[in-house]
CSV table of C-alpha atoms in Angstrom, one decimal:
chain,number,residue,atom,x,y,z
A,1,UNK,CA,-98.8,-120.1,31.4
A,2,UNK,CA,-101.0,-117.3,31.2
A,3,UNK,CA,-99.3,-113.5,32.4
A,4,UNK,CA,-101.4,-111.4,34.0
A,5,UNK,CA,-101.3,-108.5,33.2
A,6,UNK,CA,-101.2,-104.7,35.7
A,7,UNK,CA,-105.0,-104.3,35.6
A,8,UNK,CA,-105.5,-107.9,36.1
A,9,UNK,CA,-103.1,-107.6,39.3
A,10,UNK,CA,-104.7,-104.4,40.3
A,11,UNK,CA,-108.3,-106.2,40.2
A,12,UNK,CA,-106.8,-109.6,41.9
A,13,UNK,CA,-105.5,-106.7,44.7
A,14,UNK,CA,-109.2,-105.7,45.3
A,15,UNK,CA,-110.7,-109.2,44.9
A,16,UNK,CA,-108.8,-110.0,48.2
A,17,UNK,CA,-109.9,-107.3,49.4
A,18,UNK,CA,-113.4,-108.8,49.8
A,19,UNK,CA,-111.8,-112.2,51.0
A,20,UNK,CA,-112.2,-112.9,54.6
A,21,UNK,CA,-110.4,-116.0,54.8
A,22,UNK,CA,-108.2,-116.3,51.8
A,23,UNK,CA,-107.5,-120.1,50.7
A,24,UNK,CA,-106.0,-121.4,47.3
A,25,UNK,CA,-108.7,-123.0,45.7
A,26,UNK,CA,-110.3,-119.5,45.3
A,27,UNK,CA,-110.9,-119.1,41.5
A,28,UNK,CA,-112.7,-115.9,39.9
A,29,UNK,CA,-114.5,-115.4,36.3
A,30,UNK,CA,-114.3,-111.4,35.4
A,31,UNK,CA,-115.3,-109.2,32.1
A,32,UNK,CA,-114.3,-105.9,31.6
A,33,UNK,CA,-117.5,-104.0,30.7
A,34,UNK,CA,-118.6,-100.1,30.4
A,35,UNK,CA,-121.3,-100.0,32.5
A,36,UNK,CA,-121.2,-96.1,32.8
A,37,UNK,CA,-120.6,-95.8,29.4
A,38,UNK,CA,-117.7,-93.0,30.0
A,39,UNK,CA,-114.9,-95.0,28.1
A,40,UNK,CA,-113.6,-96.4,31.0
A,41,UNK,CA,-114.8,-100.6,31.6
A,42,UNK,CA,-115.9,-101.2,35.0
A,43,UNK,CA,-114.9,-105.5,36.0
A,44,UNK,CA,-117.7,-107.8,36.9
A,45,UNK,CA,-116.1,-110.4,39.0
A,46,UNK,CA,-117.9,-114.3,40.3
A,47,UNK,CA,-115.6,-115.6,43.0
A,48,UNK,CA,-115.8,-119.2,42.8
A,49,UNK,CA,-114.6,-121.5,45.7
A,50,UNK,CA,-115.9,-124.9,47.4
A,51,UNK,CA,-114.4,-123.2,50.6
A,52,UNK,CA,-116.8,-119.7,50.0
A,53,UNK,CA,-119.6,-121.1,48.1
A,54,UNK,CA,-122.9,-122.8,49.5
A,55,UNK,CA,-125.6,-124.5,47.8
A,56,UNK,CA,-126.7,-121.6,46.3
A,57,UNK,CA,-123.6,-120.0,44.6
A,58,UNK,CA,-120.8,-117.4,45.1
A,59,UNK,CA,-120.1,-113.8,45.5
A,60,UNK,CA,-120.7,-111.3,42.5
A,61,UNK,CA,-118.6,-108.1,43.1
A,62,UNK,CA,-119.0,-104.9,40.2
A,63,UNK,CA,-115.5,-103.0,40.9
A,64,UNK,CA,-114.8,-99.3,39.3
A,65,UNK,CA,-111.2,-97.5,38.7
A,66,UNK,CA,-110.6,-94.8,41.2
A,67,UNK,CA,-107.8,-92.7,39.3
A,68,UNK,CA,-107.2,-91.0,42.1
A,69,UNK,CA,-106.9,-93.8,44.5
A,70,UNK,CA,-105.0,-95.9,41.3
A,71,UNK,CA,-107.0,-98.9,42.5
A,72,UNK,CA,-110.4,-100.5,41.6
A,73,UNK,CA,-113.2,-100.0,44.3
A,74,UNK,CA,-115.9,-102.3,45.4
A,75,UNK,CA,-119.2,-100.8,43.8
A,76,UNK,CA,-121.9,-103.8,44.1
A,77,UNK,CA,-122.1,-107.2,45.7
A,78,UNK,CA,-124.5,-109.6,45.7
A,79,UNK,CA,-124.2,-112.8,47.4
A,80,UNK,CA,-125.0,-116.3,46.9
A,81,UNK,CA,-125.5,-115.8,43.2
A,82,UNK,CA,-124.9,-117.9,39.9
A,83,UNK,CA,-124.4,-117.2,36.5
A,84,UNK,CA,-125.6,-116.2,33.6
A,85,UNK,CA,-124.6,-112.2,34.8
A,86,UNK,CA,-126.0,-110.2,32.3
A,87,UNK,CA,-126.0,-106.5,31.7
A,88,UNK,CA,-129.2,-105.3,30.0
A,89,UNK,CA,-129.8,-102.7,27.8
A,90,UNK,CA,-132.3,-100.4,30.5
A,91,UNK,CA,-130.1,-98.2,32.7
A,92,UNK,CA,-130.4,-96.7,36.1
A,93,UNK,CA,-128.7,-92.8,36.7
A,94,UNK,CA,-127.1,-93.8,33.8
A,95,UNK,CA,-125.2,-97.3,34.0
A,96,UNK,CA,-126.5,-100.4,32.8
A,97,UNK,CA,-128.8,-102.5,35.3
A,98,UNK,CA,-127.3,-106.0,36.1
A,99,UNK,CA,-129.3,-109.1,36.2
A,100,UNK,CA,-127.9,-112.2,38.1
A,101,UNK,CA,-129.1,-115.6,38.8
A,102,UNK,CA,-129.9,-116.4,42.8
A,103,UNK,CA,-131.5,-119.9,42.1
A,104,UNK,CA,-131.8,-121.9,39.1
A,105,UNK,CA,-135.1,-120.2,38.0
A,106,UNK,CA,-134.8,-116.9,39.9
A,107,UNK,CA,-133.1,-113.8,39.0
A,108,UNK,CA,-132.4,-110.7,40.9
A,109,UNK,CA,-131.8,-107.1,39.1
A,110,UNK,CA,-129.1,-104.5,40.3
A,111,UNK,CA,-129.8,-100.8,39.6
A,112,UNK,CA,-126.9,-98.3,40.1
A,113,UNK,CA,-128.1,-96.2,43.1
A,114,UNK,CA,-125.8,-94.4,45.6
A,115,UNK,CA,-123.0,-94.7,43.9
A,116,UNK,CA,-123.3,-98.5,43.9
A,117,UNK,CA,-125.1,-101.5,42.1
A,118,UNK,CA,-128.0,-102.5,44.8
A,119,UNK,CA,-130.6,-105.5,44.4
A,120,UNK,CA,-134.2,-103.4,43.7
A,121,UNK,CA,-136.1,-106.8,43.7
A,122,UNK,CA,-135.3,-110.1,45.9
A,123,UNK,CA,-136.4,-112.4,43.3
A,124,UNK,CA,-137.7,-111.8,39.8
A,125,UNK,CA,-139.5,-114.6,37.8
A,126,UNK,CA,-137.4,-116.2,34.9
A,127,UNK,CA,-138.2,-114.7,32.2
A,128,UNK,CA,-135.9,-115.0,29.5
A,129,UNK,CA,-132.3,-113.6,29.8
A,130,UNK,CA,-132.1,-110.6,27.5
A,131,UNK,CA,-128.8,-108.6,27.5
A,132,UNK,CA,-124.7,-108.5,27.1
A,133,UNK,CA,-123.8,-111.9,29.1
A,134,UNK,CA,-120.5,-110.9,31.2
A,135,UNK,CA,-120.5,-114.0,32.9
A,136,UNK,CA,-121.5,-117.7,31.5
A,137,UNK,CA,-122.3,-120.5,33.4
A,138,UNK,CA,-119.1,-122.7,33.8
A,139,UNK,CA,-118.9,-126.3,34.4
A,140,UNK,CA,-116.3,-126.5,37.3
A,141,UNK,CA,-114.8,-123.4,39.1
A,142,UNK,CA,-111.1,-124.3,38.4
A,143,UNK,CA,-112.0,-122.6,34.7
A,144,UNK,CA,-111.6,-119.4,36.5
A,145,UNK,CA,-108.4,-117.8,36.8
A,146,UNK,CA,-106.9,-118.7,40.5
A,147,UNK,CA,-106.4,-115.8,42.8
A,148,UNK,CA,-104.1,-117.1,44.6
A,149,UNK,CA,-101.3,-119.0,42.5
């Protein structure tokens, strides 16, 4: 059986956070990626769930360490969204812009603003996916790690 380990708990911890009505099939896919390039990996996170997911996907979250807080905080979410989530190589007040999937020819891009990840475009055309993939397409969401086991 697979440990997790204290920043996988810590992220689980925040995860739930974002969970409104917590059930067990609730599954997530996350990569650890330096967005900000400081050194320090910021956690892309697809919750996957029959109960939370409609026809057209699941919740994306981007989540940063707050040393100070010793806990990761909620910095981006976009809704009803599928992967491929890529990060691509063109950056926003420094971090990487985020490109996810919103329908099965439709992407959306994220640009850090405010302190967060925020959607500058409601659909772009698709174009082909360039960037670090953080998040593949999966077959069924049970791949993902369970959130609550």
């Amino acid at each position: 059986m697979f440990r997790k380990d204290a920043r996988q708990q810590m992220l689980e911890a925040a995860i739930k956070k974002q969970i409104l009505v917590p059930t067990r099939d609730v599954h997530y896919f996350a990569k650890w990626f330096d967005l900000n390039h400081d050194g320090q990996k910021e956690a892309v996170v697809y919750v996957a769930s029959p109960s939370l997911c409609g026809s057209g996907g699941c919740n994306t979250y981007v989540f940063q360490w707050d040393a100070s807080k010793a806990m990761y905080e909620q910095i981006g979410h976009i809704p009803t969204s599928q992967p491929p989530i890529m990060a691509t190589p063109q950056r926003s007040k420094g971090w990487n812009n985020l490109r996810i999937r919103r329908s099965s020819k439709r992407f959306v891009e994220m640009h850090f603003q405010e302190q967060r990840y925020r959607p500058i475009t409601s659909e772009l055309a698709s174009d082909p996916v360039y960037g670090a993939t953080l998040i593949e397409p999966y077959e069924h969401y049970l791949e993902g790690l369970s959130l609550y086991d």
